[in-house]
Coordinates of C-alpha atoms in Angstrom, one line a residue:
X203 CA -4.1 9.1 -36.2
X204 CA -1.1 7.2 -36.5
X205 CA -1.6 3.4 -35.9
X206 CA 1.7 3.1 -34.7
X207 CA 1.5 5.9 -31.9
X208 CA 3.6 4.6 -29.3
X209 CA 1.6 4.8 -25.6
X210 CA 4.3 6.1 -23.1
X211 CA 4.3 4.6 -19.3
X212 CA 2.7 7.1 -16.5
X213 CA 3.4 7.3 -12.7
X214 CA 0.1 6.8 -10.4
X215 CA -0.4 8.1 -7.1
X216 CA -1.3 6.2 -4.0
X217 CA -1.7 7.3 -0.8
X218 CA -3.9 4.5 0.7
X219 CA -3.2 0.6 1.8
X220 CA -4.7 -2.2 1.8
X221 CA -3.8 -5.8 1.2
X222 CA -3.9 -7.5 -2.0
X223 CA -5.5 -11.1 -2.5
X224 CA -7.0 -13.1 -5.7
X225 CA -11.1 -13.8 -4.4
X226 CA -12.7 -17.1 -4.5
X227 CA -16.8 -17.4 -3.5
X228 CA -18.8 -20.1 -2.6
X229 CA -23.0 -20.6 -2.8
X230 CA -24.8 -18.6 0.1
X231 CA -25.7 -21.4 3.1
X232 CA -23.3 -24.0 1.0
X233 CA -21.0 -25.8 2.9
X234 CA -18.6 -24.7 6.2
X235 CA -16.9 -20.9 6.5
X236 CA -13.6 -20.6 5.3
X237 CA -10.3 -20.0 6.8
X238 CA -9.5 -16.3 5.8
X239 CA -6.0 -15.7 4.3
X240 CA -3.5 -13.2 6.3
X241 CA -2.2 -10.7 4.6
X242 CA 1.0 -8.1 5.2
X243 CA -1.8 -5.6 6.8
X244 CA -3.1 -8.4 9.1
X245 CA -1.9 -10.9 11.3
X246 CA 1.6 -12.0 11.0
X247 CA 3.5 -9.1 11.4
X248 CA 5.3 -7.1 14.4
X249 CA 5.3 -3.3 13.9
X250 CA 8.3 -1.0 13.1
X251 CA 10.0 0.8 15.0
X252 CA 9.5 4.4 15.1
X253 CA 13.3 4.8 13.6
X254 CA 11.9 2.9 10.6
X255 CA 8.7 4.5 9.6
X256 CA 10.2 4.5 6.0
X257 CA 10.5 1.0 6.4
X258 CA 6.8 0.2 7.8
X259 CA 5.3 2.4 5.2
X260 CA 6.6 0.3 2.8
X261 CA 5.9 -2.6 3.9
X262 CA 1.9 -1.2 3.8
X263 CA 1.5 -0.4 0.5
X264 CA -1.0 -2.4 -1.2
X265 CA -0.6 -5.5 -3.3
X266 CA -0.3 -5.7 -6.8
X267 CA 0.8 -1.6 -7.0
X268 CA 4.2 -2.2 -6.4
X269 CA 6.9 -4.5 -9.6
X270 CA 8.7 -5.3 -6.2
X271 CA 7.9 -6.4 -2.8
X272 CA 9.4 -8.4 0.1
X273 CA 12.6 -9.8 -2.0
X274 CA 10.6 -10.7 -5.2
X275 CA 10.1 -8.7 -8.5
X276 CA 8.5 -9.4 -11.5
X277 CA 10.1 -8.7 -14.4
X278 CA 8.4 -8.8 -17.5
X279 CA 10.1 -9.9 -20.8
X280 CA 9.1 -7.0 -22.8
X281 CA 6.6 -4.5 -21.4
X282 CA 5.8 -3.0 -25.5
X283 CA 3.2 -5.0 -27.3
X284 CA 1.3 -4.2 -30.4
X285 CA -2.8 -3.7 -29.9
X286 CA -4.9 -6.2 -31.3
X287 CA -2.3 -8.7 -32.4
X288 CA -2.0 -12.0 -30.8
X289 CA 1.0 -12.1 -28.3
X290 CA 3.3 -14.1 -26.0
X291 CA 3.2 -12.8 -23.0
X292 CA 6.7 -14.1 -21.4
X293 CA 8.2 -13.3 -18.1
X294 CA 9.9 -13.9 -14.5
X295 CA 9.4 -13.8 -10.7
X296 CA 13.0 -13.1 -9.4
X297 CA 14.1 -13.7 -5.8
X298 CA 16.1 -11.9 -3.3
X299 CA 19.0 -13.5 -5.4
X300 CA 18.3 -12.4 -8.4
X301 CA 17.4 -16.0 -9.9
X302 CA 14.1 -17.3 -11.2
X303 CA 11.0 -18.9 -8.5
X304 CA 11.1 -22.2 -9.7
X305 CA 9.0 -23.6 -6.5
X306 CA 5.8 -22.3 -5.7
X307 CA 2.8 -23.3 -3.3
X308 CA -0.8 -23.7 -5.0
X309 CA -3.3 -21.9 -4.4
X310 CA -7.0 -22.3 -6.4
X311 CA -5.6 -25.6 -8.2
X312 CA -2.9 -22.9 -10.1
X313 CA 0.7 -22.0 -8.6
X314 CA 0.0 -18.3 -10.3
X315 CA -2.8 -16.5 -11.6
X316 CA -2.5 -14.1 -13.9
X317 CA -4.6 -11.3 -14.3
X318 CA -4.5 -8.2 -17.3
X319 CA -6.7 -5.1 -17.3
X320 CA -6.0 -1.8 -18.5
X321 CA -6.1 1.6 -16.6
X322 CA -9.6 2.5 -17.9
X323 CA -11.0 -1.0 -16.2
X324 CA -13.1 -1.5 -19.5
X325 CA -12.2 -5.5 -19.9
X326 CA -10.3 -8.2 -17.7
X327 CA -8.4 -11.0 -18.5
X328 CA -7.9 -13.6 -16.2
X329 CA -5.4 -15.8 -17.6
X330 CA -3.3 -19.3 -16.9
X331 CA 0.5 -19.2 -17.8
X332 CA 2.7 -21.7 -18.3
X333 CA 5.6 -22.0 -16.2
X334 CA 9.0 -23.7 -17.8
X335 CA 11.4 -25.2 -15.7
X336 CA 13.9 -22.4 -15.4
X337 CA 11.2 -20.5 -13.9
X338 CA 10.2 -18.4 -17.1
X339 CA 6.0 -17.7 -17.5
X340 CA 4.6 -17.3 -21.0
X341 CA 0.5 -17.3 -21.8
X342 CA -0.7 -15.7 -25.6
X343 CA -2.8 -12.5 -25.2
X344 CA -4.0 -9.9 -27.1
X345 CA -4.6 -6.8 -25.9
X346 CA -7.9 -5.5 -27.6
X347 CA -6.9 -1.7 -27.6
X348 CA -4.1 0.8 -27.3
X349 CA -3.5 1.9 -23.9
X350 CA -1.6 0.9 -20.7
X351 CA -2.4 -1.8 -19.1
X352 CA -1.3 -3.6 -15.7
X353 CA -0.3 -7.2 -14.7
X354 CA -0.9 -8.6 -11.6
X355 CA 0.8 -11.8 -10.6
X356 CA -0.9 -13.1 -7.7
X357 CA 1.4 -16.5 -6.1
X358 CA 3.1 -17.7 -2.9
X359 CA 6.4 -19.5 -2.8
X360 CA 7.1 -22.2 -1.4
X361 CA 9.5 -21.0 1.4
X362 CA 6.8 -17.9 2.1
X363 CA 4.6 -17.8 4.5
X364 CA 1.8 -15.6 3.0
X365 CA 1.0 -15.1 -0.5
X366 CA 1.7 -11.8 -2.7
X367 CA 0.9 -10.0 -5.5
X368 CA 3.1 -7.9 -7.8
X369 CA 2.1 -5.7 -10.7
X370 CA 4.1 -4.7 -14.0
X371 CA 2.8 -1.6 -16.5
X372 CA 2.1 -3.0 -20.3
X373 CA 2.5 -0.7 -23.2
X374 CA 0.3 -1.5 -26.3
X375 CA 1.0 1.0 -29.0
X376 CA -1.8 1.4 -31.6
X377 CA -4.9 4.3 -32.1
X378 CA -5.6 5.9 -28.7
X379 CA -9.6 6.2 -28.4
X380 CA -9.6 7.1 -24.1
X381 CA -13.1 6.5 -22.6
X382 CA -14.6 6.8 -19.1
X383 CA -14.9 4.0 -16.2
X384 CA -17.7 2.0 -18.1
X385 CA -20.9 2.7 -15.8
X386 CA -23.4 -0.2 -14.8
X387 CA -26.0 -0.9 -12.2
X388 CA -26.6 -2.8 -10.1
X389 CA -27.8 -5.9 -12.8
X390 CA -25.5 -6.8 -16.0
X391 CA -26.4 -9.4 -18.9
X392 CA -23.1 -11.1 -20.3
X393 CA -23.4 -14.1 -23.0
X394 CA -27.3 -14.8 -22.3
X395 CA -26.7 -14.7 -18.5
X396 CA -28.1 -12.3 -16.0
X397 CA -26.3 -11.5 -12.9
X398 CA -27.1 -9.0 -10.1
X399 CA -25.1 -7.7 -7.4
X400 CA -26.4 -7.0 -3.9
X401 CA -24.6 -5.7 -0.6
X402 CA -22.9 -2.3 0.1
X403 CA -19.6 -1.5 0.6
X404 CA -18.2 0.9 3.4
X405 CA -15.0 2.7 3.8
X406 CA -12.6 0.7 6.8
X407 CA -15.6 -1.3 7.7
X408 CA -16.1 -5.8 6.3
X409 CA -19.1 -6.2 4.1
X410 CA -20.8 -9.0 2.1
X411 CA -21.5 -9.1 -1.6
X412 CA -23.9 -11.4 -3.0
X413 CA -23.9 -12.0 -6.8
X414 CA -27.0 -13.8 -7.8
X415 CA -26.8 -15.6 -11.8
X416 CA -29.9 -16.2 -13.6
X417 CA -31.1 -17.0 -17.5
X418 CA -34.4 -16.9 -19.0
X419 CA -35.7 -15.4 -16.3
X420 CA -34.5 -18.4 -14.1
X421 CA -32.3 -18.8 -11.7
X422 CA -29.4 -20.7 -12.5
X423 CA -29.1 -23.8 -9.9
X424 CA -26.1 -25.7 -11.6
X425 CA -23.1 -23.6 -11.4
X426 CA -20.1 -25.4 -12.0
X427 CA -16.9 -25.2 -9.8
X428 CA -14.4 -23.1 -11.8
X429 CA -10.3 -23.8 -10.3
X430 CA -11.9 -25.3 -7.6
X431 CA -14.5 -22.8 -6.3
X432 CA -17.9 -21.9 -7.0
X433 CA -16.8 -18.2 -8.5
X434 CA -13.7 -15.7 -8.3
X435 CA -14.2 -12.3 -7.4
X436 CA -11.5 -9.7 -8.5
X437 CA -12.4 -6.2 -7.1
X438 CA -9.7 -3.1 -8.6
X439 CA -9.7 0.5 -7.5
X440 CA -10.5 3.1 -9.9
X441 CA -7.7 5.2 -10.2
X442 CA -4.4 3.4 -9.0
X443 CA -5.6 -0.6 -10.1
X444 CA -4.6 -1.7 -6.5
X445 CA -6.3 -4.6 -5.5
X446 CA -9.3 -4.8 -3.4
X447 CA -8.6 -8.4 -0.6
X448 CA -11.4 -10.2 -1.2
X449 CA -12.8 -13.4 1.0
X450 CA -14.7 -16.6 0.2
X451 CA -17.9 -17.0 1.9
X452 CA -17.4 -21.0 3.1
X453 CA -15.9 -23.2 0.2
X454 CA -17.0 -26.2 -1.7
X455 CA -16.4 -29.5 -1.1
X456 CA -13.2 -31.0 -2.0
X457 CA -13.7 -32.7 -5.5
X458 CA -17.1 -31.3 -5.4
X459 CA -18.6 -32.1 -9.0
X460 CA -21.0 -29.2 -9.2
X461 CA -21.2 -26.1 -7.1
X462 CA -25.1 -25.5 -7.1
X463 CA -26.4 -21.8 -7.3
X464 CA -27.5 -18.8 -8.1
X465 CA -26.1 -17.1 -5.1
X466 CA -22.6 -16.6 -4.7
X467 CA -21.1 -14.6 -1.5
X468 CA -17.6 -12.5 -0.9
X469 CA -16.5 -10.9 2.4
X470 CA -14.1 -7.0 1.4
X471 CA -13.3 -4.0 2.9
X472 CA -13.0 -1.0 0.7
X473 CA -10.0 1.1 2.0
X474 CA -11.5 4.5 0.9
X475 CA -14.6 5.8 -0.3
X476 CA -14.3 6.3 -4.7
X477 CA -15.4 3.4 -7.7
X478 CA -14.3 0.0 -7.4
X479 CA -14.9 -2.7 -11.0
X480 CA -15.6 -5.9 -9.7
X481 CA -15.2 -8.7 -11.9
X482 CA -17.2 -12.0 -11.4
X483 CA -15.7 -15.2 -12.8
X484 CA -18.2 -18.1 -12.7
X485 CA -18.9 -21.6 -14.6
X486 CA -21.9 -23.2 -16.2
X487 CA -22.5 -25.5 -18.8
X488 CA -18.5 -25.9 -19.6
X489 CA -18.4 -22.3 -20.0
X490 CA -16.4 -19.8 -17.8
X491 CA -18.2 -16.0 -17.9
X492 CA -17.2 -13.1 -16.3
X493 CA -19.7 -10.8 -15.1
X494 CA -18.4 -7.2 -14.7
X495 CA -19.9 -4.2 -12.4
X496 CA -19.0 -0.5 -11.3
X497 CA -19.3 0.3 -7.5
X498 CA -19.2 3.1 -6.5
X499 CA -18.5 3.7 -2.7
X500 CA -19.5 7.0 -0.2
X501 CA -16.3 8.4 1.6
X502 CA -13.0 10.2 0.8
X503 CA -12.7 9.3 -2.9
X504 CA -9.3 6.9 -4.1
X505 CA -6.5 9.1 -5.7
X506 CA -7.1 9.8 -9.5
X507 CA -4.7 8.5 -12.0
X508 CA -2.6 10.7 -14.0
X509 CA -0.5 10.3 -17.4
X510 CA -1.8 9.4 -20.7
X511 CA -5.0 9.1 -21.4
X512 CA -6.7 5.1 -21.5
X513 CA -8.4 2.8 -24.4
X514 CA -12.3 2.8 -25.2
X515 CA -13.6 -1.2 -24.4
X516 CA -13.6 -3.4 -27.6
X517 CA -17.5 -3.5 -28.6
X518 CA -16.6 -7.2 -29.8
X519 CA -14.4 -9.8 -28.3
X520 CA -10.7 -10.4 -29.6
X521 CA -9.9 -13.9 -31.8
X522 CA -8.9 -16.3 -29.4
X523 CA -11.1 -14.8 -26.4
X524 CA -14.2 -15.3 -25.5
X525 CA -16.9 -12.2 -24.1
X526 CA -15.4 -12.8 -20.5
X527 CA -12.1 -11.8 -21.8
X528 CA -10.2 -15.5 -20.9
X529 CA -8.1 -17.9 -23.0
X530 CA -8.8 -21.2 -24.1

């Protein structure tokens, strides 16, 4: 096949919301519950009236499936990449005027976090631009195989009340080898480590998820806090990528040195019954790993995607990346 096929963009449908949110956990029985962030589904917001149902739909559609979303857009320098070679990825959050977010509030010790998976949910980047000071983003990345990929910027500015998340397609051109929704069970072994997920999940109804880490057989009791948090939970929808919201069980200590273990707990609601990849960021020894499982959830299945086919998952990890698929 020609290396240089060129992977054309494809429309998804969605016909379910949900709110969008970047996940941070904490150690089962550590420390005191925390404050749950609203989201444009929640508190916050007066309803339409009936002469703007157009209007109120939009404003429901879930995070991180739409480029643009209550006066911001992000606009990606170039959406065409090559696969396999090492990349800039460069680009913009615009306002309502059409001018570069300079000013952004923190959240998770970063003022954006970046995250890169393709359509097939086979790897996960979590990455941690750079921002310059006329508001441009740039991080290097290298996509390990043809396909089309999404970008989630997940930030809140500085005059906003509640945080966002928008999403951009990526193009990387190269041999097209599609593969299925990788399957797992309920236990997966990444770089020695062996974590296992407990808890259900239930269509329109709050559930817990407990990730437990282990190695040698032994529980691991030092976790370290990664970006201020004992672990990140990212949770994506098999079929249109849109973001699952995902809350912390309690939170660590402020300047907390170590963030104990192995259990680590996370609060979702999944919108509608279909396969969710949840990925598990945690820290030990220096080391950030991401732990990566298939749920699949009873109830009226999520929307399949349609267009071009997606990449078969690298057996190996790319230069520059480590097996949880992060930069350092």
């Amino acid at each position: 096949m020609n290396t240089a096929l060129k992977i054309a963009a494809f429309a998804t449908g969605v016909t379910t919301a949900f709110g969008a949110a970047y996940g941070v956990g904490h150690l089962t029985g550590d420390g005191k519950p925390a404050p749950r962030p609203t989201t444009a589904a929640h508190a916050g917001h007066t309803p339409a009236p009936a002469a703007s149902a157009g209007a109120a739909a939009a404003e429901q559609l879930p995070g991180g499936l739409q480029v643009s979303e209550r006066g911001y857009t992000l606009a990606l320098e170039n959406p065409f990449v090559t696969a396999g070679a090492p990349t800039e990825l460069r680009f913009r959050v615009l306002g309502a005027d059409g001018r570069p977010v300079t000013d952004y509030r923190p959240a998770h010790e970063k003022e954006l976090h970046l995250i890169v998976a393709p359509r097939d949910l086979a790897t996960f980047q979590h990455l941690h631009p750079v921002r310059a000071a006329d508001g441009t983003w740039s991080a290097p990345v290298a996509l390990p195989a043809a396909g089309e990929y999404r970008v989630f910027a997940d930030f809140t500015p500085a005059d906003a009340a509640e945080g966002l998340t928008l999403g951009a397609d990526l193009h990387a051109a190269g041999e097209l080898r599609p593969a299925p929704l990788p399957a797992t069970g309920r236990t997966v072994t990444v770089d020695g480590y062996t974590v296992t997920l407990d808890g259900e999940l239930t269509p329109g109804r709050a559930g817990q998820l407990t990730l437990n880490v282990g190695r040698d057989g032994r529980p691991v009791t030092d976790l370290q806090p990664y970006l201020g948090a004992a672990g990140h939970l990212v949770a994506l929808r098999a079929g249109d990528l849109a973001y699952l919201h995902v809350h912390p069980d309690g939170h660590l200590p402020e300047g907390a040195a170590t963030a104990g273990g192995p259990a680590i707990t996370f609060t979702t609601t999944a919108p509608s019954g279909g396969e969710y990849r949840l990925f598990l960021d945690f820290q030990h020894r220096g080391t950030v790993h991401t732990a990566a499982f298939t749920l699949p959830v009873g109830g009226t299945p999520a929307p399949a995607a349609t267009g071009a086919p997606t990449a078969e998952a690298p057996t190996t990890a790319p230069a520059g990346h480590d097996g949880a698929g992060h930069q350092h």
